[in-house]
Short mmCIF file of C-alpha atoms in Angstrom, two decimals:
data_model
loop_
_atom_site.label_atom_id
_atom_site.label_comp_id
_atom_site.label_asym_id
_atom_site.label_seq_id
_atom_site.Cartn_x
_atom_site.Cartn_y
_atom_site.Cartn_z
CA MET C 63 -12.33 10.68 -23.20
CA SER C 64 -11.87 11.30 -27.28
CA PRO C 65 -13.09 9.02 -29.86
CA HIS C 66 -10.22 8.96 -32.07
CA ALA C 67 -8.35 7.06 -28.74
CA SER C 68 -10.90 3.95 -28.89
CA THR C 69 -7.76 1.71 -27.89
CA LEU C 70 -4.49 2.07 -25.20
CA THR C 71 -2.13 2.63 -28.18
CA GLU C 72 -3.93 5.63 -29.41
CA LEU C 73 -4.18 7.37 -26.19
CA THR C 74 -2.27 10.45 -25.98
CA ALA C 75 0.04 12.05 -23.46
CA GLY C 76 -2.30 14.23 -21.27
CA GLN C 77 -5.21 10.95 -21.95
CA ARG C 78 -2.12 8.83 -20.23
CA ASN C 79 -1.75 11.42 -17.86
CA ILE C 80 -6.02 11.16 -16.79
CA ILE C 81 -6.80 7.55 -16.68
CA ILE C 82 -3.57 7.33 -14.28
CA LEU C 83 -5.01 10.64 -12.21
CA ALA C 84 -8.55 8.38 -11.83
CA LEU C 85 -6.62 5.59 -10.76
CA ALA C 86 -4.65 7.28 -8.46
CA LEU C 87 -8.45 9.17 -6.58
CA GLY C 88 -9.06 5.48 -6.35
CA GLY C 89 -5.71 4.53 -4.45
CA PHE C 90 -6.48 8.22 -2.34
CA SER C 91 -9.61 7.04 -0.81
CA ILE C 92 -8.18 3.42 -0.04
CA GLY C 93 -5.70 5.46 1.72
CA VAL C 94 -7.94 7.63 3.88
CA SER C 95 -10.41 4.91 4.58
CA GLU C 96 -7.40 2.22 5.97
CA PHE C 97 -5.27 5.40 8.61
CA SER C 98 -8.19 7.53 8.94
CA SER C 99 -9.98 4.95 11.49
CA MET C 100 -6.41 5.61 13.44
CA GLY C 101 -6.77 9.61 13.63
CA LEU C 102 -9.78 9.03 14.71
CA LEU C 103 -9.36 6.07 17.25
CA LEU C 104 -10.89 7.83 19.98
CA GLU C 105 -13.83 9.29 18.31
CA ILE C 106 -14.99 5.78 17.01
CA SER C 107 -14.51 4.19 20.79
CA ARG C 108 -16.55 7.22 22.49
CA GLY C 109 -19.28 6.79 19.17
CA LEU C 110 -19.32 3.05 19.26
CA ARG C 111 -19.26 2.63 23.00
CA ILE C 112 -16.35 0.51 22.68
CA THR C 113 -12.56 0.24 23.76
CA GLU C 114 -9.74 1.60 22.32
CA THR C 115 -8.56 -1.81 21.92
CA GLN C 116 -11.61 -2.93 20.26
CA VAL C 117 -11.33 -0.01 17.64
CA GLY C 118 -7.60 -1.60 17.35
CA HIS C 119 -9.33 -5.00 16.35
CA LEU C 120 -10.79 -3.13 13.69
CA ILE C 121 -7.70 -1.56 12.22
CA SER C 122 -6.65 -5.41 12.50
CA THR C 123 -9.80 -6.92 10.63
CA TYR C 124 -9.78 -3.83 7.76
CA ALA C 125 -5.98 -5.43 7.02
CA LEU C 126 -6.87 -9.50 7.37
CA GLY C 127 -10.07 -8.33 4.36
CA VAL C 128 -6.63 -6.97 2.46
CA VAL C 129 -4.47 -10.52 3.07
CA VAL C 130 -7.78 -12.26 2.38
CA GLY C 131 -9.32 -10.58 -0.35
CA ALA C 132 -6.12 -9.43 -2.65
CA PRO C 133 -4.86 -13.05 -3.97
CA VAL C 134 -9.26 -14.19 -3.86
CA LEU C 135 -11.05 -11.44 -5.71
CA ALA C 136 -8.08 -11.71 -7.79
CA PHE C 137 -8.19 -15.61 -8.91
CA VAL C 138 -12.48 -14.94 -9.21
CA GLY C 139 -11.53 -11.70 -11.35
CA ALA C 140 -9.03 -13.14 -13.41
CA ARG C 141 -11.68 -13.76 -16.49
CA LEU C 142 -12.54 -10.07 -16.76
CA LYS C 143 -10.76 -7.79 -18.56
CA ARG C 144 -9.24 -5.18 -16.16
CA LYS C 145 -11.47 -2.08 -16.89
CA THR C 146 -14.14 -4.24 -15.58
CA LEU C 147 -12.94 -5.74 -13.14
CA LEU C 148 -11.46 -2.25 -11.75
CA LEU C 149 -14.67 -0.57 -12.02
CA ALA C 150 -16.62 -3.36 -9.49
CA LEU C 151 -14.28 -3.36 -7.20
CA ALA C 152 -13.99 0.57 -6.86
CA LEU C 153 -17.94 0.39 -6.70
CA PHE C 154 -17.26 -3.22 -4.10
CA TYR C 155 -15.10 -0.02 -2.13
CA ALA C 156 -17.42 2.53 -2.19
CA VAL C 157 -19.99 0.30 -0.72
CA ALA C 158 -18.21 -1.35 2.08
CA ASN C 159 -17.31 2.51 3.09
CA VAL C 160 -20.74 4.27 3.40
CA ALA C 161 -22.04 0.55 4.93
CA SER C 162 -19.08 1.53 7.15
CA ALA C 163 -19.84 5.05 7.73
CA LEU C 164 -24.08 3.86 9.07
CA ALA C 165 -22.66 0.35 11.39
CA PRO C 166 -25.21 0.44 14.46
CA GLY C 167 -22.23 -1.47 16.25
CA TYR C 168 -18.81 -2.87 17.14
CA HIS C 169 -19.91 -6.60 14.87
CA THR C 170 -21.58 -4.65 12.43
CA MET C 171 -18.29 -2.00 11.71
CA MET C 172 -16.14 -4.91 11.76
CA ALA C 173 -18.13 -7.00 9.48
CA ALA C 174 -18.28 -2.94 7.05
CA ARG C 175 -14.36 -2.94 7.83
CA PHE C 176 -13.39 -6.79 6.52
CA LEU C 177 -15.68 -6.29 3.29
CA SER C 178 -13.74 -2.61 2.92
CA GLY C 179 -9.88 -4.76 2.89
CA LEU C 180 -11.37 -6.83 0.27
CA PRO C 181 -11.27 -5.07 -2.68
CA HIS C 182 -7.47 -3.33 -1.24
CA GLY C 183 -5.09 -5.03 -2.58
CA ALA C 184 -7.35 -6.55 -6.19
CA TYR C 185 -7.70 -2.64 -7.34
CA PHE C 186 -3.66 -1.36 -6.77
CA GLY C 187 -2.57 -4.95 -8.27
CA VAL C 188 -4.56 -4.05 -11.19
CA ALA C 189 -4.82 -0.24 -11.51
CA MET C 190 -0.68 -0.90 -11.28
CA LEU C 191 -0.73 -3.07 -14.83
CA VAL C 192 -3.20 -1.06 -16.16
CA ALA C 193 -1.02 2.14 -15.40
CA ALA C 194 2.10 0.14 -17.05
CA SER C 195 0.52 -1.03 -20.26
CA ILE C 196 -1.02 2.18 -20.85
CA SER C 197 2.69 3.62 -20.34
CA PRO C 198 5.82 4.45 -23.59
CA PRO C 199 8.57 1.23 -23.22
CA GLY C 200 11.03 2.59 -19.95
CA GLN C 201 8.39 4.04 -18.28
CA ARG C 202 5.94 1.54 -15.87
CA GLY C 203 8.27 2.47 -13.19
CA VAL C 204 7.80 6.22 -13.17
CA ALA C 205 3.38 5.24 -14.12
CA VAL C 206 3.00 2.30 -10.82
CA SER C 207 4.28 5.34 -8.93
CA LYS C 208 2.22 7.26 -9.89
CA VAL C 209 -0.78 5.00 -9.19
CA LEU C 210 0.66 4.88 -5.90
CA MET C 211 1.56 8.26 -4.97
CA GLY C 212 -2.52 8.35 -4.42
CA LEU C 213 -1.70 6.50 -1.36
CA SER C 214 0.95 8.77 -0.43
CA VAL C 215 -0.88 12.18 -1.38
CA SER C 216 -3.67 10.32 1.23
CA ILE C 217 -1.29 10.29 4.39
CA LEU C 218 -0.22 13.72 3.12
CA VAL C 219 -3.38 15.26 3.19
CA GLY C 220 -6.53 13.45 3.30
CA ASN C 221 -6.04 11.62 6.86
CA PRO C 222 -5.64 14.52 8.36
CA VAL C 223 -8.78 15.91 6.66
CA ALA C 224 -10.27 13.06 7.21
CA THR C 225 -9.36 12.94 11.04
CA TRP C 226 -10.13 16.78 11.41
CA LEU C 227 -13.26 16.00 9.87
CA GLY C 228 -14.14 13.49 12.22
CA GLN C 229 -13.29 16.04 14.83
CA GLN C 230 -16.02 18.68 14.19
CA VAL C 231 -18.42 16.67 12.67
CA SER C 232 -18.87 12.79 13.54
CA TRP C 233 -16.15 10.15 12.38
CA ARG C 234 -18.49 8.83 9.83
CA VAL C 235 -18.50 11.61 8.08
CA ALA C 236 -14.51 10.28 7.07
CA PHE C 237 -16.13 6.85 5.52
CA ALA C 238 -18.74 8.61 3.93
CA MET C 239 -16.68 10.95 2.00
CA VAL C 240 -14.63 7.98 1.48
CA GLY C 241 -17.71 6.31 -0.12
CA LEU C 242 -17.94 9.42 -2.36
CA LEU C 243 -14.49 9.57 -3.58
CA SER C 244 -14.79 5.42 -4.81
CA ILE C 245 -17.77 6.88 -7.05
CA ALA C 246 -16.22 9.43 -8.74
CA THR C 247 -13.48 7.13 -9.45
CA VAL C 248 -15.98 4.50 -10.61
CA LEU C 249 -17.42 7.12 -12.86
CA LEU C 250 -13.52 9.17 -13.84
CA ILE C 251 -12.44 5.68 -14.72
CA ALA C 252 -15.92 4.42 -17.25
CA ARG C 253 -15.32 7.84 -18.88
CA THR C 254 -11.40 7.57 -19.86
CA LEU C 255 -10.28 4.56 -20.13
CA PRO C 256 -10.79 2.96 -22.96
CA GLN C 257 -11.41 -0.83 -22.91
CA ASP C 258 -8.37 -2.72 -25.01
CA PRO C 259 -9.58 -4.96 -27.85
CA HIS C 260 -6.54 -7.40 -28.00
CA GLU C 261 -6.06 -8.10 -24.12
CA LYS C 262 -5.15 -11.28 -23.14
CA THR C 263 -7.22 -13.12 -20.45
CA VAL C 264 -6.85 -15.93 -18.82
CA SER C 265 -8.76 -18.60 -17.43
CA PRO C 266 -8.35 -18.51 -13.10
CA LEU C 267 -6.94 -21.98 -12.87
CA GLN C 268 -4.05 -21.10 -15.01
CA GLU C 269 -3.00 -17.21 -12.88
CA LEU C 270 -3.03 -20.69 -10.26
CA VAL C 271 -0.91 -22.05 -12.43
CA ALA C 272 1.40 -19.47 -13.13
CA PHE C 273 1.66 -17.76 -9.93
CA ASN C 274 3.43 -20.80 -8.79
CA ARG C 275 7.31 -19.80 -9.78
CA THR C 276 10.35 -19.30 -7.27
CA GLN C 277 10.68 -15.60 -8.18
CA VAL C 278 7.46 -14.61 -7.86
CA TRP C 279 7.37 -16.46 -3.86
CA LEU C 280 11.11 -14.67 -3.15
CA ALA C 281 9.50 -11.04 -4.43
CA LEU C 282 6.41 -11.67 -2.09
CA LEU C 283 9.10 -12.79 0.95
CA ILE C 284 11.10 -9.71 0.31
CA GLY C 285 7.84 -7.04 1.00
CA SER C 286 6.18 -9.33 3.47
CA ILE C 287 9.40 -9.06 5.29
CA GLY C 288 12.16 -6.95 3.98
CA PHE C 289 8.78 -3.78 4.69
CA ALA C 290 7.76 -4.87 8.37
CA GLY C 291 10.39 -2.75 9.54
CA MET C 292 9.02 0.43 8.78
CA PHE C 293 5.88 -0.47 10.17
CA CYS C 294 7.57 -1.99 13.40
CA VAL C 295 8.86 1.97 13.94
CA PHE C 296 5.28 3.67 12.30
CA THR C 297 3.55 1.67 14.86
CA TYR C 298 5.38 2.48 18.36
CA LEU C 299 5.95 6.30 17.31
CA GLY C 300 3.22 7.87 19.24
CA PRO C 301 5.27 6.62 22.82
CA ILE C 302 8.69 6.90 21.44
CA VAL C 303 7.40 10.76 21.06
CA VAL C 304 6.37 11.38 23.91
CA LYS C 305 9.03 9.00 26.30
CA VAL C 306 11.75 8.83 24.03
CA THR C 307 12.00 12.42 22.18
CA ARG C 308 10.29 13.90 25.49
CA VAL C 309 7.84 16.48 24.13
CA SER C 310 4.30 16.42 23.84
CA GLU C 311 1.80 13.92 21.57
CA ALA C 312 0.40 17.27 19.65
CA TRP C 313 3.24 17.20 17.80
CA MET C 314 2.02 14.16 16.01
CA PRO C 315 0.29 15.45 13.72
CA LEU C 316 3.65 17.28 11.90
CA ILE C 317 5.38 13.83 12.38
CA VAL C 318 3.02 12.33 10.61
CA ALA C 319 2.42 14.83 8.20
CA ALA C 320 6.73 13.90 7.83
CA PHE C 321 6.08 10.50 7.03
CA GLY C 322 3.42 11.47 4.21
CA ILE C 323 6.38 13.63 2.85
CA GLY C 324 8.85 10.50 3.18
CA ALA C 325 6.37 8.49 1.52
CA VAL C 326 6.15 11.27 -1.62
CA LEU C 327 9.48 11.63 -2.31
CA GLY C 328 9.94 7.16 -2.03
CA ASN C 329 7.14 7.25 -4.18
CA ILE C 330 9.17 9.67 -6.67
CA ALA C 331 12.43 7.90 -6.69
CA GLY C 332 11.42 4.67 -6.42
CA GLY C 333 9.52 4.93 -9.71
CA ARG C 334 12.76 6.26 -11.67
CA LEU C 335 15.16 3.99 -9.72
CA VAL C 336 13.24 1.40 -11.18
CA ASP C 337 13.01 1.96 -15.15
CA ARG C 338 16.82 2.89 -14.41
CA LEU C 339 18.42 -0.26 -12.81
CA GLN C 340 14.87 -2.36 -13.02
CA PHE C 341 15.03 -5.23 -9.67
CA ARG C 342 18.92 -3.88 -8.43
CA ALA C 343 16.11 -0.80 -7.35
CA THR C 344 15.07 -2.91 -4.88
CA GLY C 345 18.47 -4.17 -3.55
CA ILE C 346 19.23 -0.46 -2.99
CA VAL C 347 15.95 0.55 -1.45
CA LEU C 348 16.83 -2.72 1.51
CA LEU C 349 19.99 -0.90 1.84
CA TRP C 350 18.79 2.29 2.45
CA SER C 351 16.22 0.67 4.86
CA ILE C 352 19.01 -0.97 6.30
CA LEU C 353 20.06 2.58 6.95
CA VAL C 354 17.32 4.54 7.91
CA LEU C 355 16.35 1.93 10.40
CA ALA C 356 20.11 1.68 11.80
CA LEU C 357 19.92 5.72 12.28
CA PHE C 358 17.20 5.82 14.00
CA PRO C 359 17.53 5.33 17.27
CA LEU C 360 19.59 9.17 16.85
CA ALA C 361 17.22 10.38 15.15
CA ALA C 362 14.70 10.31 18.07
CA THR C 363 16.63 11.87 21.04
CA SER C 364 15.40 15.57 19.83
CA LEU C 365 12.31 16.38 17.72
CA TRP C 366 14.30 17.61 14.62
CA SER C 367 16.13 14.74 13.61
CA LEU C 368 13.07 12.85 14.65
CA LEU C 369 10.96 14.64 12.02
CA LEU C 370 14.23 13.61 9.37
CA GLY C 371 13.74 9.87 11.02
CA VAL C 372 10.56 9.60 10.11
CA ILE C 373 10.78 11.20 6.82
CA GLY C 374 13.65 8.71 6.01
CA LEU C 375 11.20 6.17 7.38
CA GLY C 376 8.40 7.07 5.16
CA THR C 377 11.12 7.30 2.09
CA MET C 378 11.27 3.27 2.48
CA GLY C 379 7.86 2.77 0.64
CA ALA C 380 9.72 2.90 -2.61
CA LEU C 381 10.36 -0.52 -2.22
CA ALA C 382 6.31 -1.21 -3.06
CA VAL C 383 7.61 0.37 -6.25
CA ALA C 384 10.46 -1.97 -7.32
CA LEU C 385 8.34 -5.43 -6.30
CA GLN C 386 5.04 -3.98 -8.22
CA THR C 387 7.23 -3.64 -11.49
CA ARG C 388 9.00 -6.97 -10.57
CA LEU C 389 6.41 -8.97 -10.25
CA MET C 390 5.11 -7.49 -13.44
CA ASP C 391 8.29 -8.96 -15.14
CA VAL C 392 8.61 -12.13 -13.49
CA ALA C 393 4.48 -13.91 -13.01
CA GLY C 394 3.81 -14.64 -16.28
CA ASP C 395 0.20 -15.12 -16.74
CA ALA C 396 -0.45 -14.64 -13.34
CA GLN C 397 -0.06 -10.99 -13.62
CA THR C 398 -2.89 -9.63 -11.90
CA LEU C 399 -2.71 -12.54 -9.57
CA ALA C 400 0.70 -11.32 -8.46
CA ALA C 401 0.01 -7.84 -9.09
CA ALA C 402 -2.71 -7.95 -6.13
CA SER C 403 -1.13 -10.10 -3.74
CA ASN C 404 1.77 -7.75 -3.68
CA HIS C 405 -0.28 -6.27 -0.89
CA ALA C 406 -1.57 -8.74 0.58
CA ALA C 407 2.03 -9.21 1.56
CA PHE C 408 2.67 -5.84 2.69
CA ASN C 409 -0.19 -5.56 5.13
CA THR C 410 1.38 -9.18 6.36
CA ALA C 411 4.05 -6.89 6.83
CA ASN C 412 1.82 -4.33 8.68
CA ALA C 413 0.88 -7.68 10.87
CA LEU C 414 4.88 -8.71 11.39
CA GLY C 415 6.07 -5.39 12.04
CA PRO C 416 4.29 -4.65 15.29
CA TRP C 417 3.78 -7.57 16.40
CA LEU C 418 7.21 -8.65 16.66
CA GLY C 419 8.24 -5.03 17.46
CA GLY C 420 5.71 -5.27 20.81
CA LEU C 421 7.56 -8.38 21.84
CA ALA C 422 11.22 -6.15 21.48
CA ILE C 423 9.64 -3.96 23.93
CA ASP C 424 7.79 -6.49 26.12
CA ALA C 425 11.23 -8.17 26.91
CA GLY C 426 12.23 -4.84 28.01
CA TYR C 427 14.64 -3.73 25.39
CA GLY C 428 13.02 -0.06 25.18
CA LEU C 429 11.37 1.78 22.46
CA THR C 430 13.53 2.19 19.65
CA SER C 431 14.75 -1.65 20.12
CA THR C 432 11.83 -1.60 17.27
CA SER C 433 14.41 0.10 14.81
CA GLN C 434 16.52 -2.68 15.57
CA ILE C 435 14.05 -5.14 14.77
CA GLY C 436 12.77 -3.38 11.82
CA MET C 437 16.43 -3.40 10.64
CA LEU C 438 16.78 -7.28 10.68
CA ALA C 439 14.10 -7.09 9.15
CA ALA C 440 14.88 -5.28 6.28
CA LEU C 441 18.62 -7.27 6.45
CA ALA C 442 15.82 -10.09 6.03
CA GLY C 443 14.66 -9.01 2.94
CA LEU C 444 17.78 -8.38 0.96
CA VAL C 445 19.12 -11.86 2.17
CA PHE C 446 15.68 -12.79 -0.30
CA TRP C 447 16.95 -10.59 -2.55
CA CYS C 448 20.28 -11.52 -2.82
CA LEU C 449 18.68 -15.50 -4.05
CA ALA C 450 16.35 -13.96 -6.46
CA VAL C 451 19.36 -12.70 -8.05
CA LEU C 452 21.45 -15.89 -7.19
CA LEU C 453 18.76 -17.98 -9.13
CA GLU C 454 18.30 -15.98 -11.92
CA ARG C 455 21.71 -15.77 -13.05
CA ARG C 456 21.68 -19.66 -13.50
CA LYS C 457 18.18 -19.53 -15.26
CA PRO C 458 17.82 -16.63 -16.40
CA ALA C 459 14.96 -17.57 -18.48
CA MET C 460 12.70 -16.90 -15.42
CA ALA C 461 13.63 -19.24 -12.22
CA GLY C 462 10.63 -21.56 -11.02
#
């Protein structure tokens, strides 16, 4: 960092880009840790001598850690400067993933994965607040999408590489790699991001009081319910590929890569939509999600149309950008708590979607019924969006 850029207002465009790259690297490492467990399920099962179902429990434990950790760590860290909190969260993530790489058995691995999930949401929330704070007016959405791009690129590139390394060497290598990436994130943030002397900090109690706003809760409901549709379908892609599309599961890496392409496109489009349309972008993304999910059963009938359908699923990730920016606008003094809670909401969707889809499949409605359940979830999210818009029109000065 140039000594001439001692405050956020003095940053050049190049310096802002380097800071956002550092923040996105943290998102990349989080994405590799979260999704490589799925790609290395069989290797972890054999390595720890546990069942595949137990590996599934490890994945669920990580998601539980995100749901618990996002609001708790944001609340506890409310008094800290954002740079200090970011460094602590990234270092926490590094240590927890190294612990995952060294875990000797099922119970120690479960503890390590729970701890790994704790800083996930808080890191993303604070990173996006920082990205927005260093960006020129009218470019917050693009800045937020660039931080989330680290997560999208991890799906497209990082996870296939981590999975390959895990298969060739050991599944432990993937988590050790995440630890190194997180340490690199700590060093880059420490080097490039200046402390903001004008940054306002609030007490945890102030954050909690400010958090209790109708518009904040509506935004979180939109995320936890409206986004469940994507997970509802994505979770069951493997059996859909084999039993509905009727192609070999060997195509799964390409299909997962197609999802990553969609996630990248969704991030880019989401950032631009938000900067142009603000909260209206959320309604547009939900309508697009309903269309994608409605067409998915038709797309699943052949490999090439399925690839297009999966790209469409990935683009639904634009909702994360839209809601993250919305929370910045309506959270008042609860900026850190609200931003982190957005990721708790999306991990709630990650739990809700597969559960609802499983109920439909077990009831005999078929694998593609997951898209119809997902469509209903997106429609419910749209209803909450309409409610938020109506309340805002009645009470423009931040409903709640």
